[in-house]
PDB file of C-alpha atoms in Angstrom:
ATOM      1  CA  MET C1345       0.000   0.000   0.000  1.00 43.00           C
ATOM      2  CA  LEU C1346       1.348   3.410  -0.908  1.00 48.00           C
ATOM      3  CA  SER C1347       2.266   5.976   1.658  1.00 45.00           C
ATOM      4  CA  SER C1348       0.243   9.158   1.764  1.00 43.00           C
ATOM      5  CA  PRO C1349       2.035  12.088   0.125  1.00 44.00           C
ATOM      6  CA  ARG C1350       1.678  13.895   3.448  1.00 42.00           C
ATOM      7  CA  THR C1351       3.414  11.202   5.465  1.00 41.00           C
ATOM      8  CA  ALA C1352       6.732  12.546   6.697  1.00 39.00           C
ATOM      9  CA  ARG C1353       9.715  10.234   6.703  1.00 41.00           C
ATOM     10  CA  SER C1354      10.538   9.662  10.344  1.00 40.00           C
ATOM     11  CA  GLY C1355      14.153   8.632   9.922  1.00 44.00           C
ATOM     12  CA  THR C1356      13.633   5.706  12.326  1.00 43.00           C
ATOM     13  CA  ALA C1357      14.939   2.219  11.715  1.00 48.00           C
ATOM     14  CA  ASP C1358      11.571   1.017  10.389  1.00 53.00           C
ATOM     15  CA  ALA C1359      11.156   3.875   7.887  1.00 54.00           C
ATOM     16  CA  PRO C1360      10.878   2.633   4.292  1.00 62.00           C
ATOM     17  CA  GLU C1361      14.057   2.676   2.261  1.00 82.00           C
ATOM     18  CA  ARG C1362      13.946   5.448  -0.319  1.00 90.00           C
ATOM     19  CA  ILE C1363      14.195   4.462  -3.960  1.00 94.00           C
ATOM     20  CA  PRO C1364      16.512   6.521  -6.190  1.00 95.00           C
ATOM     21  CA  VAL C1365      14.510   7.565  -9.271  1.00 95.00           C
ATOM     22  CA  THR C1366      15.597   9.438 -12.386  1.00 94.00           C
ATOM     23  CA  VAL C1367      13.099  10.859 -14.870  1.00 95.00           C
ATOM     24  CA  HIS C1368      13.834  10.876 -18.606  1.00 92.00           C
ATOM     25  CA  ALA C1369      11.389  12.567 -20.977  1.00 90.00           C
ATOM     26  CA  ALA C1370      11.154  13.823 -24.528  1.00 83.00           C
ATOM     27  CA  ASP C1371      10.673  17.436 -23.413  1.00 87.00           C
ATOM     28  CA  PRO C1372      10.864  19.561 -20.227  1.00 90.00           C
ATOM     29  CA  ILE C1373       7.082  19.753 -19.803  1.00 91.00           C
ATOM     30  CA  LEU C1374       6.725  15.978 -19.706  1.00 90.00           C
ATOM     31  CA  ARG C1375       9.673  15.687 -17.327  1.00 92.00           C
ATOM     32  CA  GLU C1376       8.428  18.324 -14.899  1.00 93.00           C
ATOM     33  CA  GLY C1377       4.958  16.771 -14.929  1.00 93.00           C
ATOM     34  CA  ALA C1378       6.328  13.370 -13.913  1.00 94.00           C
ATOM     35  CA  VAL C1379       8.693  14.884 -11.326  1.00 95.00           C
ATOM     36  CA  GLY C1380       5.821  16.845  -9.822  1.00 94.00           C
ATOM     37  CA  GLN C1381       3.731  13.703  -9.434  1.00 94.00           C
ATOM     38  CA  LEU C1382       6.533  11.765  -7.728  1.00 95.00           C
ATOM     39  CA  ARG C1383       7.965  14.516  -5.504  1.00 94.00           C
ATOM     40  CA  PRO C1384       5.358  14.321  -2.680  1.00 95.00           C
ATOM     41  CA  TYR C1385       6.054  10.661  -1.908  1.00 95.00           C
ATOM     42  CA  PRO C1386       8.658  10.092   0.843  1.00 94.00           C
ATOM     43  CA  GLU C1387       9.689   6.702  -0.542  1.00 94.00           C
ATOM     44  CA  ILE C1388      10.873   8.326  -3.791  1.00 95.00           C
ATOM     45  CA  ASP C1389      14.361   9.880  -3.874  1.00 94.00           C
ATOM     46  CA  LEU C1390      14.453  11.963  -7.069  1.00 94.00           C
ATOM     47  CA  ARG C1391      17.877  12.221  -8.700  1.00 92.00           C
ATOM     48  CA  GLU C1392      19.300  14.079 -11.675  1.00 89.00           C
ATOM     49  CA  GLU C1393      18.880  12.367 -15.035  1.00 84.00           C
ATOM     50  CA  SER C1394      22.623  11.727 -15.255  1.00 82.00           C
ATOM     51  CA  ALA C1395      22.515   9.690 -12.022  1.00 80.00           C
ATOM     52  CA  SER C1396      20.916   6.590 -13.576  1.00 79.00           C
ATOM     53  CA  GLY C1397      22.750   3.405 -12.729  1.00 80.00           C
ATOM     54  CA  PRO C1398      22.533   0.151 -10.757  1.00 85.00           C
ATOM     55  CA  GLY C1399      20.122   0.483  -7.856  1.00 86.00           C
ATOM     56  CA  THR C1400      18.098   3.278  -9.469  1.00 92.00           C
ATOM     57  CA  VAL C1401      14.746   3.190 -11.230  1.00 94.00           C
ATOM     58  CA  ALA C1402      14.584   5.167 -14.468  1.00 93.00           C
ATOM     59  CA  LEU C1403      11.152   6.523 -15.400  1.00 95.00           C
ATOM     60  CA  LEU C1404      11.007   7.111 -19.160  1.00 93.00           C
ATOM     61  CA  VAL C1405       8.104   9.216 -20.423  1.00 93.00           C
ATOM     62  CA  ASP C1406       7.247   9.634 -24.096  1.00 90.00           C
ATOM     63  CA  ASP C1407       4.313   9.721 -26.472  1.00 87.00           C
ATOM     64  CA  VAL C1408       5.496   6.877 -28.689  1.00 85.00           C
ATOM     65  CA  LEU C1409       8.475   4.563 -28.656  1.00 84.00           C
ATOM     66  CA  ASP C1410      10.397   5.928 -31.636  1.00 83.00           C
ATOM     67  CA  GLU C1411      14.026   5.113 -32.413  1.00 82.00           C
ATOM     68  CA  THR C1412      15.318   7.896 -30.155  1.00 84.00           C
ATOM     69  CA  ALA C1413      13.209   6.730 -27.206  1.00 85.00           C
ATOM     70  CA  LEU C1414      14.167   3.081 -27.756  1.00 84.00           C
ATOM     71  CA  ALA C1415      17.872   3.990 -27.890  1.00 84.00           C
ATOM     72  CA  ARG C1416      17.484   5.944 -24.633  1.00 86.00           C
ATOM     73  CA  LEU C1417      15.728   2.977 -23.055  1.00 86.00           C
ATOM     74  CA  ARG C1418      18.451   0.540 -24.098  1.00 84.00           C
ATOM     75  CA  ARG C1419      21.175   2.852 -22.816  1.00 87.00           C
ATOM     76  CA  VAL C1420      19.562   3.316 -19.417  1.00 87.00           C
ATOM     77  CA  VAL C1421      18.852  -0.388 -18.887  1.00 84.00           C
ATOM     78  CA  ARG C1422      21.704  -2.180 -20.633  1.00 80.00           C
ATOM     79  CA  SER C1423      24.585   0.271 -20.360  1.00 80.00           C
ATOM     80  CA  GLU C1424      23.761   2.047 -17.108  1.00 84.00           C
ATOM     81  CA  GLY C1425      22.141  -0.897 -15.327  1.00 84.00           C
ATOM     82  CA  ALA C1426      18.990   0.877 -14.072  1.00 88.00           C
ATOM     83  CA  ARG C1427      15.584  -0.712 -13.769  1.00 90.00           C
ATOM     84  CA  ALA C1428      13.056   0.981 -15.999  1.00 90.00           C
ATOM     85  CA  VAL C1429       9.444   2.088 -15.975  1.00 93.00           C
ATOM     86  CA  LEU C1430       8.120   3.053 -19.403  1.00 93.00           C
ATOM     87  CA  VAL C1431       5.257   5.551 -19.698  1.00 94.00           C
ATOM     88  CA  VAL C1432       3.873   5.796 -23.255  1.00 91.00           C
ATOM     89  CA  SER C1433       0.631   6.604 -25.015  1.00 90.00           C
ATOM     90  CA  THR C1434       0.794   3.698 -27.465  1.00 85.00           C
ATOM     91  CA  LEU C1435       2.950   0.666 -28.103  1.00 83.00           C
ATOM     92  CA  ARG C1436       2.925  -1.220 -31.399  1.00 78.00           C
ATOM     93  CA  GLU C1437       2.899  -5.019 -31.489  1.00 70.00           C
ATOM     94  CA  THR C1438       6.341  -5.064 -33.075  1.00 69.00           C
ATOM     95  CA  GLU C1439       7.767  -3.035 -30.182  1.00 78.00           C
ATOM     96  CA  LEU C1440       6.314  -5.063 -27.343  1.00 76.00           C
ATOM     97  CA  LEU C1441       8.807  -7.928 -27.153  1.00 72.00           C
ATOM     98  CA  ASP C1442      11.686  -5.523 -27.823  1.00 75.00           C
ATOM     99  CA  VAL C1443      10.670  -3.536 -24.751  1.00 81.00           C
ATOM    100  CA  ILE C1444      10.263  -6.609 -22.516  1.00 75.00           C
ATOM    101  CA  GLU C1445      13.489  -8.225 -23.696  1.00 73.00           C
ATOM    102  CA  CYS C1446      15.313  -4.941 -23.237  1.00 77.00           C
ATOM    103  CA  GLY C1447      14.582  -5.303 -19.532  1.00 76.00           C
ATOM    104  CA  VAL C1448      11.498  -3.182 -18.921  1.00 83.00           C
ATOM    105  CA  GLY C1449       9.282  -4.843 -16.329  1.00 77.00           C
ATOM    106  CA  ALA C1450       6.805  -2.016 -15.709  1.00 88.00           C
ATOM    107  CA  ILE C1451       4.772  -0.157 -18.324  1.00 90.00           C
ATOM    108  CA  VAL C1452       2.136   2.515 -17.678  1.00 92.00           C
ATOM    109  CA  TRP C1453      -0.207   4.043 -20.237  1.00 92.00           C
ATOM    110  CA  ARG C1454      -0.003   7.838 -20.166  1.00 91.00           C
ATOM    111  CA  HIS C1455      -3.753   8.217 -19.801  1.00 91.00           C
ATOM    112  CA  GLU C1456      -3.529   6.100 -16.614  1.00 91.00           C
ATOM    113  CA  ALA C1457      -0.383   7.789 -15.240  1.00 92.00           C
ATOM    114  CA  THR C1458      -1.721   9.228 -11.993  1.00 94.00           C
ATOM    115  CA  SER C1459       0.759   9.847  -9.198  1.00 94.00           C
ATOM    116  CA  THR C1460      -0.448   6.708  -7.389  1.00 94.00           C
ATOM    117  CA  ARG C1461      -0.078   4.579 -10.527  1.00 94.00           C
ATOM    118  CA  LEU C1462       3.415   5.891 -11.227  1.00 95.00           C
ATOM    119  CA  VAL C1463       4.619   5.176  -7.694  1.00 95.00           C
ATOM    120  CA  GLN C1464       3.134   1.656  -7.834  1.00 93.00           C
ATOM    121  CA  ALA C1465       5.091   1.005 -11.029  1.00 93.00           C
ATOM    122  CA  VAL C1466       8.318   2.429  -9.546  1.00 94.00           C
ATOM    123  CA  LEU C1467       7.981   0.244  -6.449  1.00 92.00           C
ATOM    124  CA  ALA C1468       7.325  -2.825  -8.607  1.00 89.00           C
ATOM    125  CA  ALA C1469      10.373  -2.094 -10.773  1.00 90.00           C
ATOM    126  CA  ALA C1470      12.550  -1.568  -7.700  1.00 90.00           C
ATOM    127  CA  ARG C1471      11.494  -5.001  -6.375  1.00 86.00           C
ATOM    128  CA  GLY C1472      12.132  -6.610  -9.758  1.00 81.00           C
ATOM    129  CA  ASP C1473       8.421  -7.351 -10.194  1.00 79.00           C
ATOM    130  CA  GLY C1474       6.440  -7.012 -13.384  1.00 76.00           C
ATOM    131  CA  ASP C1475       3.713  -4.387 -13.712  1.00 83.00           C
ATOM    132  CA  LEU C1476       2.013  -4.460 -17.093  1.00 80.00           C
ATOM    133  CA  PRO C1477      -1.462  -3.165 -18.012  1.00 80.00           C
ATOM    134  CA  ALA C1478      -3.911  -6.069 -18.351  1.00 74.00           C
ATOM    135  CA  ASP C1479      -4.542  -5.372 -22.036  1.00 75.00           C
ATOM    136  CA  LEU C1480      -0.813  -5.293 -22.731  1.00 75.00           C
ATOM    137  CA  LEU C1481      -0.230  -8.590 -20.930  1.00 69.00           C
ATOM    138  CA  GLY C1482      -2.914 -10.158 -23.117  1.00 66.00           C
ATOM    139  CA  ARG C1483      -1.212  -8.827 -26.243  1.00 68.00           C
ATOM    140  CA  LEU C1484       2.136 -10.168 -25.028  1.00 66.00           C
ATOM    141  CA  ILE C1485       0.701 -13.639 -24.462  1.00 60.00           C
ATOM    142  CA  SER C1486      -0.970 -13.574 -27.888  1.00 62.00           C
ATOM    143  CA  GLN C1487       2.159 -12.367 -29.663  1.00 57.00           C
ATOM    144  CA  VAL C1488       4.496 -14.881 -28.043  1.00 56.00           C
ATOM    145  CA  GLY C1489       1.966 -17.642 -28.647  1.00 51.00           C
ATOM    146  CA  THR C1490       2.019 -16.785 -32.356  1.00 53.00           C
ATOM    147  CA  LEU C1491       5.817 -16.885 -32.384  1.00 49.00           C
ATOM    148  CA  HIS C1492       5.788 -20.235 -30.609  1.00 48.00           C
ATOM    149  CA  ARG C1493       3.294 -21.766 -33.054  1.00 48.00           C
ATOM    150  CA  SER C1494       5.319 -20.558 -36.028  1.00 49.00           C
ATOM    151  CA  ALA C1495       8.385 -22.292 -34.586  1.00 46.00           C
ATOM    152  CA  ALA C1496       6.568 -25.510 -33.688  1.00 46.00           C
ATOM    153  CA  GLY C1497       7.838 -27.330 -36.761  1.00 46.00           C
ATOM    154  CA  ARG C1498      11.473 -26.598 -36.060  1.00 46.00           C
ATOM    155  CA  PRO C1499      13.676 -29.442 -34.764  1.00 45.00           C
ATOM    156  CA  GLY C1500      14.362 -29.575 -31.040  1.00 46.00           C
ATOM    157  CA  GLY C1501      12.148 -28.848 -28.049  1.00 44.00           C
ATOM    158  CA  PRO C1502      12.156 -26.133 -25.413  1.00 46.00           C
ATOM    159  CA  SER C1503      15.728 -25.336 -24.457  1.00 49.00           C
ATOM    160  CA  SER C1504      15.211 -23.349 -21.286  1.00 54.00           C
ATOM    161  CA  GLY C1505      14.938 -26.383 -18.989  1.00 72.00           C
ATOM    162  CA  LEU C1506      12.350 -24.922 -16.607  1.00 81.00           C
ATOM    163  CA  THR C1507      11.364 -27.101 -13.672  1.00 82.00           C
ATOM    164  CA  PRO C1508       7.691 -27.820 -12.886  1.00 82.00           C
ATOM    165  CA  ARG C1509       7.918 -25.539  -9.852  1.00 85.00           C
ATOM    166  CA  GLU C1510       9.337 -22.696 -11.965  1.00 87.00           C
ATOM    167  CA  VAL C1511       6.552 -23.166 -14.508  1.00 85.00           C
ATOM    168  CA  ASP C1512       3.915 -23.067 -11.751  1.00 87.00           C
ATOM    169  CA  VAL C1513       5.341 -19.811 -10.394  1.00 89.00           C
ATOM    170  CA  LEU C1514       5.653 -18.173 -13.825  1.00 88.00           C
ATOM    171  CA  ARG C1515       2.104 -19.151 -14.773  1.00 85.00           C
ATOM    172  CA  LEU C1516       0.830 -17.237 -11.746  1.00 88.00           C
ATOM    173  CA  VAL C1517       3.140 -14.303 -12.480  1.00 86.00           C
ATOM    174  CA  ALA C1518       1.608 -14.200 -15.971  1.00 83.00           C
ATOM    175  CA  GLU C1519      -1.835 -14.013 -14.357  1.00 81.00           C
ATOM    176  CA  GLY C1520      -0.776 -10.855 -12.527  1.00 80.00           C
ATOM    177  CA  LEU C1521      -0.351 -12.267  -9.004  1.00 85.00           C
ATOM    178  CA  ASP C1522       2.225 -10.732  -6.670  1.00 86.00           C
ATOM    179  CA  THR C1523       4.718 -12.669  -4.529  1.00 89.00           C
ATOM    180  CA  GLY C1524       2.389 -13.080  -1.544  1.00 89.00           C
ATOM    181  CA  GLU C1525      -0.518 -14.264  -3.684  1.00 90.00           C
ATOM    182  CA  ILE C1526       1.696 -16.777  -5.510  1.00 90.00           C
ATOM    183  CA  ALA C1527       2.977 -18.098  -2.192  1.00 90.00           C
ATOM    184  CA  GLY C1528      -0.585 -18.565  -0.959  1.00 90.00           C
ATOM    185  CA  LYS C1529      -1.722 -20.329  -4.136  1.00 87.00           C
ATOM    186  CA  LEU C1530       1.209 -22.760  -4.127  1.00 87.00           C
ATOM    187  CA  SER C1531       1.553 -23.129  -0.330  1.00 85.00           C
ATOM    188  CA  TYR C1532       5.122 -21.805  -0.463  1.00 86.00           C
ATOM    189  CA  SER C1533       6.749 -19.129   1.641  1.00 87.00           C
ATOM    190  CA  GLU C1534       7.305 -15.764  -0.023  1.00 89.00           C
ATOM    191  CA  ARG C1535      11.058 -16.367   0.325  1.00 87.00           C
ATOM    192  CA  THR C1536      10.712 -19.595  -1.669  1.00 87.00           C
ATOM    193  CA  VAL C1537       8.827 -17.807  -4.460  1.00 90.00           C
ATOM    194  CA  LYS C1538      11.485 -15.087  -4.594  1.00 88.00           C
ATOM    195  CA  ASN C1539      14.250 -17.720  -4.648  1.00 87.00           C
ATOM    196  CA  VAL C1540      12.552 -19.604  -7.501  1.00 89.00           C
ATOM    197  CA  ILE C1541      12.268 -16.446  -9.595  1.00 89.00           C
ATOM    198  CA  HIS C1542      15.796 -15.290  -8.750  1.00 86.00           C
ATOM    199  CA  GLY C1543      17.202 -18.734  -9.604  1.00 86.00           C
ATOM    200  CA  LEU C1544      15.594 -18.985 -13.029  1.00 87.00           C
ATOM    201  CA  THR C1545      16.263 -15.368 -14.031  1.00 86.00           C
ATOM    202  CA  THR C1546      19.920 -15.750 -13.036  1.00 86.00           C
ATOM    203  CA  ARG C1547      20.353 -19.139 -14.716  1.00 85.00           C
ATOM    204  CA  LEU C1548      18.713 -18.065 -17.961  1.00 84.00           C
ATOM    205  CA  HIS C1549      20.142 -14.508 -17.954  1.00 83.00           C
ATOM    206  CA  LEU C1550      16.678 -12.922 -17.840  1.00 84.00           C
ATOM    207  CA  ARG C1551      16.266  -9.359 -16.624  1.00 78.00           C
ATOM    208  CA  ASN C1552      13.065  -9.477 -14.591  1.00 82.00           C
ATOM    209  CA  ARG C1553       9.732 -11.243 -14.105  1.00 83.00           C
ATOM    210  CA  ALA C1554       8.167  -9.901 -17.273  1.00 81.00           C
ATOM    211  CA  HIS C1555      11.153 -11.092 -19.306  1.00 82.00           C
ATOM    212  CA  ALA C1556      10.899 -14.511 -17.607  1.00 85.00           C
ATOM    213  CA  VAL C1557       7.193 -14.775 -18.509  1.00 83.00           C
ATOM    214  CA  ALA C1558       7.934 -13.803 -22.115  1.00 81.00           C
ATOM    215  CA  HIS C1559      10.696 -16.419 -22.237  1.00 81.00           C
ATOM    216  CA  ALA C1560       8.435 -19.153 -20.813  1.00 82.00           C
ATOM    217  CA  LEU C1561       5.694 -18.243 -23.294  1.00 79.00           C
ATOM    218  CA  ARG C1562       8.134 -18.220 -26.194  1.00 75.00           C
ATOM    219  CA  GLU C1563       9.447 -21.650 -25.209  1.00 76.00           C
ATOM    220  CA  GLY C1564       5.945 -23.077 -24.856  1.00 75.00           C
ATOM    221  CA  TYR C1565       5.961 -23.743 -21.125  1.00 77.00           C
ATOM    222  CA  ILE C1566       2.897 -21.610 -20.353  1.00 73.00           C
TER     223      ILE C1566
END
């Protein structure tokens, strides 16, 4: 649950750890709008755009994902090592897998980008969770399913070697469940769920939960 914008950070040992966030936008108006929405929340530690790097969450705001925006996204995630939240008005089918495989785990439509929604996405990205709009998740499943069917006649089976437990966890991730809900469904501890996801993303060199779901879909496991 999000903190109220009016909640002051107490500085005590149980105060929430602040998340370093950088905002990248196509123009100053977009950037200042996003910064203004995030500034009131004590869990958000706004940094200069040049401060993106490991441990930070980069919020990228644009109308469409053109070549310039995609290059910026790749630089922030792959070169600088930040976790990314993408805020766009539209996303074409051909761009969807590129975005997920680039390492973006959280996407917000601009028309839904309230301050509460943006902070939810930032928190999810910081945890390494996925946060995709329901309609976009459906499109992802459909697109990867099409790719899988087109490859069905090729020699060789799935190469990712996912265990039944990993498949069970990823199927629930694909349904939009969070760590606690997955643990309850499978009668695991939350630590076990996190360890399963960490183990498979590390072993298969996947960037986050959304990338892991896309990989499992592509390989025909879910």
